[in-house]
XYZ file of C-alpha atoms in Angstrom:
175
model
C 0.000 0.000 0.000
C 2.880 2.380 0.704
C 4.120 3.608 -2.666
C 7.880 3.773 -2.962
C 9.852 6.082 -5.205
C 12.909 5.028 -7.161
C 16.163 5.942 -5.498
C 18.066 8.893 -6.921
C 21.695 8.982 -7.948
C 24.422 10.659 -5.894
C 25.456 14.256 -6.501
C 28.729 13.184 -8.099
C 27.130 10.790 -10.585
C 27.673 11.304 -14.278
C 25.356 13.584 -16.209
C 23.757 10.654 -18.003
C 22.954 8.764 -14.812
C 21.708 12.005 -13.227
C 19.418 12.556 -16.166
C 18.298 8.934 -15.940
C 17.498 9.218 -12.221
C 15.425 12.325 -12.811
C 13.683 10.779 -15.824
C 12.808 7.683 -13.746
C 11.232 9.855 -11.065
C 9.413 12.388 -13.236
C 9.120 11.392 -16.909
C 9.677 14.389 -19.163
C 11.416 16.354 -16.404
C 14.929 15.808 -17.779
C 14.092 18.308 -20.542
C 13.158 20.946 -17.946
C 15.859 23.591 -17.499
C 17.462 24.283 -14.153
C 15.780 27.700 -14.119
C 12.363 26.141 -14.849
C 12.844 23.632 -12.019
C 13.864 26.462 -9.684
C 10.848 28.592 -10.619
C 8.457 25.661 -10.244
C 9.745 24.946 -6.727
C 10.026 28.616 -5.832
C 6.350 29.087 -6.686
C 5.283 26.697 -3.936
C 6.240 28.872 -0.972
C 5.457 32.397 0.127
C 9.143 33.178 0.484
C 12.517 31.543 0.055
C 15.115 32.825 2.503
C 18.138 31.498 0.605
C 17.248 31.318 -3.086
C 20.902 30.762 -3.982
C 20.942 27.654 -1.758
C 17.903 26.262 -3.565
C 19.538 26.873 -6.947
C 22.789 25.292 -5.702
C 20.888 22.248 -4.422
C 19.187 21.765 -7.781
C 22.537 22.065 -9.582
C 24.329 19.563 -7.345
C 21.598 17.022 -6.587
C 19.722 15.611 -9.555
C 16.963 14.299 -7.265
C 16.657 16.417 -4.099
C 14.556 15.036 -1.271
C 11.656 17.088 0.111
C 10.010 16.253 3.428
C 6.526 16.847 4.781
C 4.551 15.219 7.538
C 1.283 15.127 9.398
C -0.514 13.572 12.350
C -3.548 11.555 11.253
C -6.358 13.052 13.290
C -9.658 12.601 11.496
C -11.206 13.952 8.346
C -8.960 15.720 5.893
C -9.654 19.382 5.183
C -10.187 20.101 1.471
C -7.125 22.362 1.376
C -4.971 19.645 2.930
C -6.055 17.277 0.194
C -5.934 19.566 -2.828
C -3.135 22.013 -1.953
C -0.775 19.259 -0.795
C -1.502 17.330 -4.003
C -0.727 20.390 -6.145
C 2.489 21.172 -4.261
C 3.747 17.582 -4.157
C 3.088 17.224 -7.888
C 5.107 20.396 -8.528
C 7.994 18.999 -6.478
C 7.892 15.686 -8.358
C 7.655 17.501 -11.716
C 10.750 19.499 -10.703
C 12.602 16.214 -10.167
C 12.335 15.919 -6.393
C 11.586 12.825 -4.375
C 9.012 13.593 -1.679
C 8.984 11.805 1.671
C 5.851 12.270 3.733
C 6.093 11.291 7.390
C 2.937 9.896 8.938
C 3.381 10.736 12.610
C 1.190 7.967 13.994
C 2.947 7.622 17.360
C 2.931 11.379 17.817
C -0.793 11.467 17.050
C -1.222 8.795 19.720
C 0.816 10.889 22.195
C -1.444 13.853 21.404
C -4.523 11.682 21.984
C -5.799 12.014 18.409
C -8.563 9.523 17.616
C -8.812 8.840 21.360
C -5.191 7.631 21.367
C -6.156 4.451 19.483
C -3.157 3.613 17.265
C -5.182 1.307 14.982
C -7.676 4.094 14.272
C -4.844 6.579 13.739
C -3.170 4.256 11.220
C -6.488 3.667 9.454
C -6.911 7.439 9.119
C -3.329 7.688 7.795
C -4.085 5.118 5.079
C -7.343 6.947 4.328
C -5.406 10.185 3.773
C -3.025 8.467 1.352
C -6.043 7.239 -0.614
C -7.535 10.737 -0.697
C -4.285 12.100 -2.161
C -4.274 9.271 -4.699
C -7.867 10.122 -5.684
C -6.987 13.837 -5.860
C -4.294 13.032 -8.424
C -1.104 13.090 -6.376
C 1.775 11.564 -8.347
C 2.580 8.796 -5.877
C 5.387 7.465 -8.091
C 7.557 10.255 -6.686
C 6.356 9.925 -3.086
C 7.440 7.689 -0.223
C 5.275 7.459 2.890
C 7.105 6.760 6.141
C 5.311 5.764 9.342
C 7.011 7.137 12.454
C 6.181 3.992 14.441
C 7.915 1.748 11.891
C 10.963 3.988 11.528
C 11.412 4.355 15.290
C 11.026 0.607 15.828
C 13.449 -0.175 12.990
C 16.068 2.176 14.448
C 15.271 1.923 18.151
C 18.941 1.535 19.086
C 19.608 4.997 17.569
C 16.341 6.738 18.440
C 15.904 6.031 22.149
C 19.473 6.929 23.225
C 19.003 10.248 21.408
C 15.673 10.840 23.186
C 17.315 10.062 26.533
C 20.255 12.369 25.776
C 17.931 15.252 24.897
C 15.756 14.575 27.955
C 18.758 14.555 30.298
C 20.246 17.767 28.909
C 17.046 19.821 28.765
C 14.040 20.669 30.878
C 10.470 21.489 29.919
C 10.958 25.228 30.483
C 13.931 25.318 28.101
C 12.202 23.184 25.474
C 9.095 25.394 25.580
C 11.194 28.491 24.790
């Protein structure tokens, strides 16, 4: 059910393999100029603090990775369905791979859906299906469930959580 995107090539790959990686992700995109890719991505946000960094990223990485995430918490708002679909499709058209984090454990911590993880995960799958129905190009999208990623890397995650917890207090974190 979780669509997976093809992996991109490294920044130091040859031009032909870079073009191939981009073409695999977004057919027809390889013909898009660097400036067109930049303008397509730049049009997504209200502002871009470091436009030169975005241009540099597009020059050096044939398939940049974009991240987004959400807590499944019930019905999807129309803007969440349509606007996210439009923006993700622009990112994919510009040659990006999009990773969307489904923060199921964090929704449980925030008592969404009464804290019932099965309901939260059902709502997460429902949201993926809404984006599919709205026309999101899922070939360029990878969905990651926080519960699976944390469990798969528990030996890295929990020591980091403990380190942060020991070095900080609630007052400092709230600042």
